[in-house]
XYZ file of C-alpha atoms in Angstrom:
698
model
C -27.885 83.636 -87.244
C -23.580 83.843 -87.628
C -22.405 82.721 -85.017
C -19.609 84.995 -83.782
C -15.600 83.177 -83.758
C -14.138 83.267 -80.891
C -9.920 83.263 -81.513
C -8.204 81.606 -79.025
C -4.070 80.821 -79.005
C -2.645 77.257 -78.315
C -0.472 76.733 -75.320
C 0.133 72.846 -74.534
C 4.325 74.066 -75.704
C 4.844 76.801 -73.201
C 2.705 77.500 -71.102
C 1.403 73.857 -70.893
C 5.122 71.981 -70.162
C 5.886 74.782 -68.127
C 2.897 73.638 -65.683
C 2.233 69.992 -66.363
C 6.526 69.340 -66.890
C 8.582 72.088 -65.311
C 9.611 72.993 -68.135
C 11.581 70.192 -68.641
C 10.800 68.874 -72.464
C 13.298 68.209 -75.185
C 13.083 70.105 -78.158
C 12.737 66.414 -80.581
C 9.959 65.202 -78.735
C 7.608 67.678 -79.271
C 7.655 69.087 -82.745
C 5.729 66.182 -84.182
C 2.621 67.312 -81.828
C 3.287 70.515 -83.591
C 3.060 69.971 -86.751
C -0.087 67.585 -86.126
C -1.381 70.453 -84.761
C -0.779 73.230 -87.141
C -2.121 69.953 -89.784
C -5.414 70.161 -87.126
C -5.682 74.487 -88.860
C -4.072 76.217 -85.684
C -2.365 78.952 -86.243
C -1.322 80.936 -83.102
C 0.764 79.369 -80.761
C 2.547 79.914 -77.438
C 6.083 78.711 -78.852
C 8.407 80.156 -75.744
C 9.407 82.942 -73.242
C 8.444 82.625 -69.917
C 10.375 79.668 -67.913
C 10.556 78.282 -71.259
C 14.050 79.951 -72.308
C 15.837 79.092 -69.177
C 14.498 76.390 -68.709
C 16.290 75.386 -71.336
C 19.893 76.165 -70.153
C 18.778 74.647 -66.972
C 17.912 71.381 -67.314
C 17.524 69.756 -70.760
C 21.038 71.505 -71.933
C 19.226 72.316 -75.518
C 18.712 76.469 -76.773
C 15.995 78.366 -76.974
C 16.474 80.104 -79.974
C 16.777 76.931 -81.777
C 14.327 75.609 -80.542
C 12.447 79.068 -81.783
C 13.635 78.528 -85.342
C 12.845 74.690 -84.872
C 9.147 76.101 -84.099
C 8.863 78.673 -86.795
C 10.031 76.412 -89.160
C 7.745 73.290 -88.563
C 4.701 75.943 -87.545
C 4.850 77.410 -91.018
C 5.476 80.895 -92.554
C 2.391 82.499 -91.504
C 2.283 81.025 -87.510
C 1.635 83.872 -84.723
C 4.548 82.056 -82.913
C 3.804 84.046 -79.175
C 6.182 84.042 -75.917
C 5.753 85.495 -72.761
C 7.903 88.719 -72.022
C 7.921 89.679 -67.629
C 8.426 93.107 -68.047
C 11.293 94.235 -67.223
C 12.424 90.780 -66.294
C 11.952 89.913 -69.172
C 12.362 86.423 -69.519
C 14.734 86.302 -66.661
C 13.934 85.904 -62.357
C 15.944 89.418 -62.124
C 14.820 92.663 -63.776
C 17.337 93.817 -66.303
C 18.499 96.711 -67.448
C 17.122 98.960 -71.384
C 20.125 97.581 -73.215
C 18.688 93.910 -72.655
C 15.495 94.645 -72.636
C 15.844 96.232 -75.902
C 17.924 92.941 -76.441
C 15.716 90.815 -75.981
C 12.892 92.224 -78.376
C 15.350 92.302 -81.287
C 16.554 88.452 -80.489
C 13.562 86.530 -80.119
C 11.590 88.903 -83.398
C 15.539 87.355 -85.201
C 14.418 83.835 -84.653
C 10.812 83.914 -85.773
C 8.161 85.431 -83.254
C 5.320 87.357 -84.221
C 4.128 88.353 -80.715
C 5.072 88.575 -77.236
C 2.497 88.967 -74.635
C 4.371 91.303 -71.896
C 3.587 91.620 -68.239
C 4.223 93.108 -64.983
C 3.853 91.312 -61.826
C 3.032 93.922 -59.743
C 1.133 95.545 -62.153
C 3.485 98.514 -62.034
C 2.886 100.686 -65.240
C 6.708 101.802 -65.085
C 8.202 98.452 -65.793
C 6.252 97.881 -68.917
C 7.011 101.394 -70.057
C 9.838 100.615 -71.724
C 9.611 96.870 -72.322
C 6.388 97.682 -73.493
C 8.366 100.471 -76.488
C 11.100 97.481 -77.259
C 8.701 95.037 -78.343
C 6.739 97.684 -80.535
C 10.139 99.306 -81.721
C 11.264 95.863 -82.866
C 8.507 95.516 -85.083
C 6.887 92.456 -83.040
C 3.386 92.917 -82.053
C 2.568 93.814 -77.884
C 0.544 91.994 -76.066
C -0.156 94.225 -73.206
C -1.049 92.736 -70.235
C -2.674 93.104 -66.839
C -2.241 89.989 -64.693
C -5.564 89.055 -62.055
C -6.044 86.815 -59.088
C -8.975 86.493 -56.470
C -7.865 86.279 -52.814
C -10.165 85.274 -49.991
C -12.714 88.451 -48.452
C -9.960 88.134 -45.150
C -7.278 88.803 -46.567
C -9.346 92.631 -46.924
C -7.225 93.168 -49.746
C -7.383 96.609 -51.652
C -6.536 95.027 -54.976
C -7.551 92.501 -57.152
C -10.568 93.256 -57.948
C -12.520 95.209 -61.049
C -11.715 99.046 -59.800
C -8.329 98.032 -59.329
C -7.631 96.456 -62.793
C -9.367 99.936 -64.188
C -6.680 101.981 -62.759
C -4.409 99.867 -63.845
C -5.470 99.914 -67.346
C -6.094 103.812 -67.484
C -2.670 104.183 -66.314
C -1.841 102.460 -69.235
C -3.189 104.705 -71.570
C -2.320 107.400 -70.071
C 1.810 106.148 -70.145
C 0.973 106.721 -74.008
C 2.713 101.803 -74.134
C 2.151 101.037 -77.617
C 0.265 97.547 -77.453
C -1.475 95.756 -80.562
C -4.338 93.945 -78.112
C -4.709 93.438 -74.318
C -4.793 90.502 -71.920
C -6.206 89.830 -68.600
C -3.434 86.860 -67.002
C -4.583 84.747 -64.544
C -1.974 82.639 -63.071
C -3.906 81.449 -60.439
C -6.671 80.581 -62.179
C -8.165 82.195 -58.628
C -10.709 85.314 -60.107
C -13.733 84.885 -59.545
C -16.429 83.978 -63.022
C -18.297 87.869 -61.354
C -14.762 89.796 -61.185
C -13.735 88.547 -64.234
C -17.167 89.734 -66.509
C -17.103 93.313 -64.407
C -13.198 94.143 -66.170
C -13.323 92.619 -69.149
C -16.594 94.819 -69.162
C -15.240 97.832 -67.530
C -11.956 96.990 -70.569
C -13.628 96.977 -73.624
C -16.481 100.088 -72.918
C -12.954 101.801 -72.427
C -11.286 100.167 -75.451
C -13.925 100.506 -77.883
C -15.282 97.253 -79.902
C -11.983 97.120 -81.946
C -9.228 95.640 -80.138
C -8.713 92.605 -78.855
C -9.617 91.155 -75.572
C -7.797 88.513 -74.440
C -8.228 86.055 -71.097
C -5.843 83.310 -69.771
C -6.564 81.574 -66.506
C -5.920 77.707 -65.287
C -7.672 75.177 -64.067
C -6.193 74.688 -60.842
C -8.904 76.694 -58.610
C -11.752 74.486 -60.403
C -13.499 77.779 -62.659
C -11.995 77.822 -65.417
C -14.238 77.517 -68.255
C -17.185 79.376 -66.823
C -14.314 82.539 -65.656
C -13.835 81.904 -70.107
C -17.350 81.950 -70.476
C -18.076 84.983 -68.414
C -14.920 87.257 -70.866
C -16.640 85.512 -73.616
C -19.643 87.182 -72.263
C -18.528 90.611 -71.567
C -16.493 91.223 -74.867
C -13.391 89.038 -75.096
C -12.179 87.883 -78.680
C -9.799 85.792 -77.641
C -9.229 82.966 -74.478
C -6.264 80.785 -74.332
C -6.459 76.686 -74.701
C -4.821 74.310 -74.544
C -4.446 69.942 -75.498
C -4.206 66.975 -73.576
C -1.916 65.477 -71.978
C -1.075 69.745 -70.749
C -4.464 70.698 -70.576
C -6.676 71.558 -67.571
C -5.332 70.849 -64.230
C -2.767 73.490 -63.502
C -2.840 74.093 -67.226
C -5.797 76.108 -69.100
C -8.791 74.175 -70.970
C -9.207 71.561 -73.817
C -9.945 73.175 -76.852
C -11.885 70.455 -76.975
C -13.178 71.213 -73.862
C -14.114 75.392 -74.661
C -15.588 73.430 -77.852
C -18.088 72.081 -75.942
C -18.482 74.202 -73.569
C -19.612 77.431 -76.207
C -22.278 74.462 -77.186
C -25.337 75.451 -78.075
C -24.471 79.538 -78.139
C -23.836 82.200 -80.070
C -20.332 81.682 -79.924
C -18.161 79.170 -81.562
C -14.323 78.680 -81.793
C -13.806 77.413 -85.511
C -12.543 74.489 -85.194
C -12.978 71.225 -87.452
C -12.843 69.286 -84.397
C -11.934 65.269 -85.752
C -8.748 67.171 -87.026
C -7.933 68.629 -83.256
C -8.772 64.778 -82.037
C -6.342 63.290 -84.145
C -3.445 66.169 -82.965
C -4.419 65.236 -79.303
C -3.679 61.997 -79.942
C -0.127 62.768 -81.654
C 0.715 65.103 -78.719
C -0.366 62.408 -76.010
C 1.979 59.549 -77.909
C 4.759 61.928 -78.173
C 5.087 62.658 -74.235
C 3.494 59.321 -73.356
C 7.647 58.952 -71.455
C 7.097 61.555 -69.456
C 5.824 61.732 -65.931
C 2.832 63.252 -64.950
C 2.810 64.867 -62.207
C 0.161 63.274 -59.848
C -0.752 67.073 -59.045
C -0.920 68.682 -62.896
C -4.007 67.127 -63.271
C -6.094 67.899 -60.944
C -8.131 70.608 -59.477
C -6.847 72.224 -55.647
C -10.152 73.590 -53.775
C -7.348 75.239 -51.409
C -5.617 76.806 -54.732
C -8.125 80.193 -53.735
C -6.980 80.419 -50.110
C -2.651 80.049 -51.478
C -2.535 81.406 -54.307
C 0.019 79.060 -56.164
C -0.201 79.538 -59.918
C -0.206 76.635 -62.117
C 2.718 78.013 -64.025
C 4.858 77.243 -60.915
C 2.699 74.257 -59.364
C 5.002 71.565 -61.165
C 7.773 73.535 -62.227
C 8.209 73.431 -57.808
C 7.017 70.358 -57.471
C 9.464 68.822 -59.219
C 12.575 70.227 -57.798
C 10.985 69.393 -54.063
C 11.344 65.864 -55.715
C 14.826 66.199 -57.023
C 15.829 66.992 -53.594
C 13.950 64.605 -51.778
C 11.715 67.360 -50.126
C 8.041 66.212 -51.143
C 6.630 65.622 -47.817
C 7.505 69.852 -47.094
C 4.427 70.700 -49.619
C 1.707 70.831 -48.030
C 3.192 72.273 -45.440
C 4.243 75.333 -48.428
C 0.874 75.503 -49.725
C -0.560 76.713 -46.579
C 2.866 79.259 -46.056
C 2.200 80.939 -49.069
C -1.087 82.196 -47.637
C 0.964 84.447 -44.473
C 4.144 85.363 -47.152
C 1.096 87.043 -49.726
C -0.368 89.072 -46.786
C 3.205 90.521 -45.298
C 4.426 91.479 -49.495
C 1.918 93.506 -50.529
C -0.441 91.271 -52.717
C 1.669 91.127 -56.215
C 0.108 88.732 -58.873
C 0.592 85.522 -57.661
C 2.369 84.819 -61.243
C 6.684 84.457 -62.215
C 9.009 86.192 -60.750
C 6.841 86.486 -57.683
C 5.079 83.283 -57.499
C 8.651 81.629 -57.146
C 9.586 84.832 -54.654
C 6.346 83.571 -52.358
C 7.321 80.352 -53.169
C 10.671 80.778 -52.283
C 10.235 82.367 -48.524
C 7.546 79.782 -48.165
C 9.561 77.603 -48.539
C 12.154 79.376 -45.535
C 9.812 79.751 -43.799
C 9.026 76.082 -43.345
C 13.038 74.924 -43.335
C 14.524 77.763 -41.365
C 11.754 78.940 -38.687
C 9.137 82.309 -39.934
C 11.276 84.978 -41.637
C 14.786 84.094 -40.164
C 15.962 83.748 -43.716
C 14.717 86.201 -46.724
C 14.439 84.961 -49.706
C 15.996 87.698 -52.036
C 13.363 87.468 -54.035
C 10.994 88.404 -51.986
C 13.087 90.745 -49.691
C 14.132 92.796 -52.819
C 10.107 92.938 -54.166
C 8.954 93.848 -50.381
C 12.307 96.795 -50.431
C 11.689 98.481 -53.516
C 13.591 97.086 -56.022
C 11.116 95.321 -58.740
C 8.637 98.354 -58.289
C 6.015 99.254 -55.826
C 4.017 95.863 -54.920
C -0.105 97.261 -55.312
C -0.397 97.907 -51.443
C 2.832 98.291 -48.713
C 4.422 95.027 -47.331
C 4.278 94.298 -43.951
C 6.970 96.743 -41.885
C 8.145 94.342 -39.787
C 9.407 92.342 -43.317
C 10.836 95.494 -44.705
C 13.016 96.012 -41.745
C 13.709 91.886 -41.372
C 14.648 91.810 -45.287
C 16.511 95.083 -45.180
C 18.591 93.550 -42.282
C 19.331 90.558 -43.144
C 20.174 91.455 -47.273
C 22.035 94.827 -46.149
C 19.841 97.581 -48.361
C 17.921 99.720 -48.354
C 13.793 100.577 -48.765
C 14.114 102.180 -52.768
C 11.382 103.668 -54.745
C 13.744 104.020 -57.833
C 12.094 102.849 -61.215
C 13.807 99.695 -61.520
C 15.261 100.377 -65.412
C 17.436 103.445 -64.255
C 18.234 101.363 -60.824
C 19.456 98.435 -63.136
C 21.440 101.027 -65.654
C 23.829 102.336 -63.216
C 24.626 98.860 -61.700
C 27.516 97.489 -63.449
C 26.858 93.630 -62.435
C 23.421 94.277 -65.325
C 23.831 94.849 -68.475
C 25.553 94.102 -72.099
C 28.769 94.956 -70.463
C 28.495 92.851 -67.861
C 27.372 90.105 -70.182
C 30.317 90.346 -72.210
C 33.025 89.851 -69.410
C 31.821 86.873 -68.550
C 32.239 86.028 -72.429
C 35.472 87.048 -72.635
C 36.571 85.142 -69.003
C 35.073 82.064 -70.292
C 36.641 82.388 -73.268
C 33.050 82.373 -75.384
C 32.610 84.658 -78.523
C 30.579 88.058 -78.341
C 27.444 87.552 -80.355
C 24.364 89.126 -79.702
C 22.660 85.680 -78.636
C 25.766 84.566 -75.974
C 25.363 88.255 -74.736
C 21.614 87.727 -74.412
C 21.698 83.862 -72.590
C 24.805 85.354 -70.285
C 22.689 88.706 -69.339
C 20.091 86.316 -67.983
C 20.805 83.121 -67.400
C 24.573 84.204 -66.015
C 26.572 81.754 -64.419
C 23.969 78.669 -65.814
C 24.280 80.481 -69.245
C 27.880 79.891 -69.139
C 28.016 76.659 -67.991
C 25.845 75.558 -71.031
C 27.705 78.084 -73.598
C 31.398 76.260 -72.566
C 29.577 72.518 -72.917
C 29.680 72.131 -68.615
C 26.041 71.794 -68.499
C 24.638 68.458 -68.238
C 20.371 67.256 -67.980
C 19.006 67.463 -65.581
C 15.837 67.138 -64.238
C 14.217 65.641 -67.158
C 12.241 63.002 -65.592
C 11.064 61.015 -68.803
C 12.099 57.347 -69.348
C 14.163 56.736 -72.395
C 13.540 53.610 -74.764
C 15.919 51.065 -73.986
C 18.783 49.735 -76.505
C 18.268 46.375 -76.993
C 20.976 43.860 -75.139
C 23.736 42.768 -77.803
C 23.867 39.312 -77.723
C 26.956 37.983 -75.092
C 30.338 36.433 -77.236
C 31.615 32.955 -76.994
C 34.241 32.717 -74.053
C 37.889 31.076 -75.718
C 38.211 29.124 -71.914
C 41.862 28.583 -72.608
C 43.763 30.415 -70.312
C 40.976 32.254 -69.067
C 39.340 31.411 -65.831
C 36.276 32.935 -63.568
C 36.967 34.085 -59.909
C 34.355 34.183 -57.790
C 35.523 36.142 -54.520
C 33.110 37.342 -51.418
C 30.689 36.827 -54.516
C 32.349 38.978 -56.917
C 33.448 37.592 -59.943
C 35.948 38.467 -61.684
C 37.346 37.253 -65.143
C 41.175 36.355 -65.116
C 43.869 35.821 -67.992
C 47.384 34.651 -66.846
C 49.145 36.248 -69.885
C 52.843 35.553 -69.321
C 53.600 38.303 -66.737
C 50.869 39.681 -66.033
C 47.318 39.311 -64.567
C 44.575 40.514 -67.114
C 41.182 41.957 -64.801
C 38.272 41.709 -66.022
C 39.973 43.912 -68.661
C 42.682 45.808 -66.856
C 46.447 44.254 -67.185
C 48.301 43.892 -63.749
C 51.668 42.890 -63.188
C 52.062 39.579 -62.201
C 54.429 37.867 -60.304
C 54.087 34.420 -57.861
C 55.577 33.461 -54.464
C 55.065 31.117 -51.485
C 53.150 32.126 -48.813
C 51.128 35.281 -48.524
C 52.990 38.651 -48.842
C 50.606 42.140 -49.611
C 52.434 45.283 -49.642
C 51.269 47.687 -46.993
C 49.670 51.134 -48.890
C 51.439 54.001 -49.442
C 50.968 56.869 -46.316
C 48.758 59.479 -47.053
C 48.158 63.392 -45.692
C 45.655 64.656 -44.869
C 44.266 67.572 -42.892
C 43.188 66.824 -38.767
C 41.257 69.418 -36.996
C 39.435 71.485 -40.156
C 36.506 72.980 -40.105
C 34.505 71.467 -42.784
C 32.130 73.615 -44.311
C 29.000 71.604 -45.554
C 25.845 72.660 -47.984
C 23.021 73.251 -45.828
C 20.553 71.994 -48.248
C 21.098 69.986 -51.656
C 21.863 72.218 -55.039
C 24.036 72.871 -57.227
C 27.818 75.195 -57.077
C 27.670 78.014 -58.771
C 30.307 79.939 -57.616
C 33.533 79.429 -55.555
C 35.014 82.579 -53.918
C 37.913 80.843 -52.349
C 41.239 79.148 -53.024
C 43.481 76.535 -51.571
C 45.201 78.907 -49.299
C 43.673 81.875 -49.279
C 42.809 83.398 -45.532
C 39.260 83.664 -45.148
C 37.265 85.467 -42.122
C 34.051 84.601 -40.384
C 31.089 85.637 -42.265
C 32.763 86.549 -45.492
C 31.568 84.747 -48.115
C 33.018 81.664 -49.799
C 30.596 80.414 -51.957
C 27.140 80.253 -53.962
C 25.050 77.762 -54.427
C 21.666 77.232 -56.361
C 18.739 76.015 -54.703
C 14.814 75.699 -55.139
C 16.052 78.410 -58.382
C 17.569 80.599 -55.298
C 21.209 81.512 -55.328
C 22.418 80.882 -51.361
C 25.469 82.426 -50.473
C 27.912 79.839 -48.124
C 29.486 81.892 -45.473
C 32.567 81.113 -43.338
C 32.128 79.869 -39.806
C 35.335 81.119 -38.961
C 38.877 82.701 -39.280
C 40.998 80.805 -41.129
C 43.075 79.405 -44.337
C 41.794 77.335 -46.973
C 43.012 74.294 -46.375
C 41.243 71.671 -48.707
C 38.109 72.558 -50.967
C 35.623 69.605 -51.995
C 33.374 70.885 -54.801
C 33.946 72.749 -57.981
C 31.650 75.202 -60.128
C 28.446 72.753 -61.351
C 28.965 70.295 -59.347
C 25.139 69.173 -57.322
C 25.645 68.532 -53.787
C 23.586 66.989 -51.149
C 22.737 68.350 -47.976
C 25.348 67.150 -45.532
C 28.034 67.008 -48.105
C 31.468 69.096 -48.108
C 32.138 72.369 -49.627
C 35.668 72.539 -48.258
C 37.832 72.976 -45.012
C 39.070 76.002 -43.385
C 42.018 75.422 -41.137
C 43.920 72.062 -39.715
C 47.149 70.674 -39.835
C 48.643 68.889 -42.347
C 49.563 65.313 -40.843
C 51.525 62.498 -42.907
C 49.698 59.521 -41.650
C 51.624 56.210 -42.399
C 48.306 53.751 -43.556
C 47.584 50.105 -41.413
C 48.888 47.008 -42.779
C 46.800 45.309 -45.345
C 44.933 42.220 -43.605
C 46.779 38.560 -45.298
C 44.315 37.928 -48.263
C 41.480 34.755 -47.502
C 41.841 33.945 -51.836
C 43.564 36.102 -54.665
C 42.107 39.142 -55.770
C 44.029 41.513 -57.871
C 41.131 44.473 -58.275
C 40.344 43.966 -54.918
C 39.518 47.823 -53.035
C 41.751 49.222 -50.802
C 41.832 51.137 -47.973
C 40.057 54.551 -47.632
C 37.512 54.040 -51.350
C 35.143 56.367 -51.874
C 31.963 54.641 -52.146
C 28.410 55.605 -54.589
C 24.962 54.628 -53.065
C 22.352 54.516 -54.371
C 20.167 57.793 -53.390
C 16.912 55.624 -53.785
C 15.379 52.923 -54.270
C 15.313 51.532 -57.797
C 16.936 49.594 -60.191
C 20.030 49.520 -62.172
C 19.795 49.686 -65.483
C 23.316 50.330 -67.285
C 26.710 49.593 -65.347
C 28.633 52.752 -67.916
C 32.389 51.247 -66.209
C 33.764 48.069 -65.167
C 36.431 47.241 -62.260
C 40.032 48.393 -63.427
C 38.318 51.835 -64.737
C 39.458 55.045 -64.534
C 37.024 57.804 -63.720
C 36.811 61.589 -63.549
C 34.459 63.437 -61.423
C 31.422 63.582 -62.821
C 31.501 61.110 -65.247
C 28.359 59.214 -65.544
C 29.263 55.887 -63.982
C 25.538 54.000 -64.452
C 22.020 54.276 -64.439
C 19.453 53.846 -61.705
C 15.077 53.104 -62.883
C 13.146 54.398 -60.203
C 10.097 56.254 -60.079
C 9.727 54.993 -63.949
C 12.468 57.760 -64.629
C 16.266 57.132 -65.887
C 18.768 58.842 -63.440
C 22.280 58.786 -63.732
C 24.473 58.258 -61.126
C 28.208 60.582 -61.030
C 31.449 60.193 -59.924
C 32.446 61.654 -57.349
C 35.806 62.248 -57.244
C 38.277 60.944 -59.550
C 40.060 57.226 -59.088
C 40.364 53.830 -60.242
C 36.941 51.886 -59.933
C 38.103 49.339 -56.992
C 34.842 47.102 -56.808
C 31.428 46.631 -58.469
C 28.721 45.289 -55.903
C 26.136 44.915 -57.890
C 25.056 44.284 -61.523
C 22.235 45.215 -63.943
C 18.847 44.530 -63.118
C 19.673 44.442 -59.438
C 16.845 46.322 -56.909
C 18.975 48.034 -54.759
C 17.642 50.723 -50.982
C 18.888 54.144 -50.306
C 22.283 53.751 -49.730
C 23.202 50.658 -50.968
C 25.892 50.677 -52.476
C 27.008 50.094 -56.369
C 30.739 50.591 -56.770
C 33.758 52.250 -55.057
C 36.245 54.440 -55.868
C 40.336 54.890 -55.111
């Protein structure tokens, strides 16, 4: 008897990247693997959406629409290219009005996509009505989704069981949402195989024999293959599978693993195993220079108790690493359980999983419920829809008080349609203010990515957070020196190349006026104006300055919002600690700060201070750093790979001045201020410890 073919979508190039590399992968690096997968006979790919939309603008400094265009070109005209959408949130963490939901579907159709899988993390069917219609009306296939997870029995949750999922499916049918296939999506991999079987069996009975039913899970909790077998036996006709190195662990099971699990059964994937093996070898070669987080490849036995989804796990651990907070990870995961229970049991999938992680992070860093994360607070207050179970009343009260919002039961899209800060008009204003073209693509980027989208479109964004070891270019052979009139002068262990040329001394390539007199004399540095008695406002944690709401000279009141920082995917308002006048601003939009870095100063008195006289020099050092220079220090232990400046060079704030290698990754070092490089304390190949001085700028 012929075996029944089980269809599959290859998720390696979307969910795989999100689950293993925090979605931070350059397009040029993985396209050869897409071509190899096509040659292996794979025709259904997850090609974008989810975190692989915003991440390109936030981290890799690439255009997601251009990536989708290239994916279509490489995968071929007949491939089914699928993306992931979060209902009324589409491909962002915030929800959108109807005009942006419609634009999302139109733009993804324009840029080569075939199918959009559409889910709501709260399983609020109201959030699937407008988004599903927009996908259908754009001429795309709509894969409507019910989100799943299982919880410990001790939670006593009146949700996330077969009865609950059947109720949601009946609501989808009653709402008349057009769809071409149905997916049951378990982003945390925690659903018990028994619940999977019973849920899909009920769905098959409701939908009849011909509707494509898909099951999606992650291996994080260690039961995905058993889940998949249960789904297939209950009537699922498609599963999601990935490819090494983006398979297992936090991602989907491997194609080859599933093929092996089906051997000797009545089912088959219909693949050429040797060709798939070759495609995986190509993919592994493409990804060999990317840092593979150890937690991405592991089964975590605690995940069923603290449902942190595979797609969010490494994105969050990468952020913790970026901010030197990885030691907090075990405490944050443990805190997840409490925020899930008190948040109303929304499914642990983006954006709700991110809200859970943000609130757990805040509970660890600031104390339980002392700081309500905006997304989590809005969720329990109803601004993302109805949670499966009513949230904890005390948490709702705390959220309302901290966010200054009242709870609501109004439909999300209706709220957003009335919000002047959202939609096409608001996005167009952002583009106009930045002097950018009002294309449909730009409107959607501005609406879904906000200030970070504008930073990308204006060319101010930089590649960041991509943990990859770039190949070092071979060093050019040293040029032969002409010793006539040239000297190497070593002062305090630092060597200077000095050439005496008439009235100039050329030091390390920079000309300085030269005069020689008997005795040792040094001009005192010029007097400088400093602000004394001011109150500095510092960054409370590592993060990016998204907005500065004040300028020098502005009068502010205590508790007035003066700036907004982004950290851990959250917008964090910075408030004035006192009344006063802004006397200095030390950071600008787009600057990456560390905890304790000064953002601005309030109050104080401007005083002209005479600089201290310079000490007599023991030896000539024309380029010695003047007093008051800014030391640029190593942010972590590592090796100096490249110095991009030399003594005497003029630099601008945020110029890349050096590159350190640490943890097998290249880490750019940026200038903290404008000025002249007055001292270089290290050389290429030097091994540094954290806080070792690299160079000085004055």
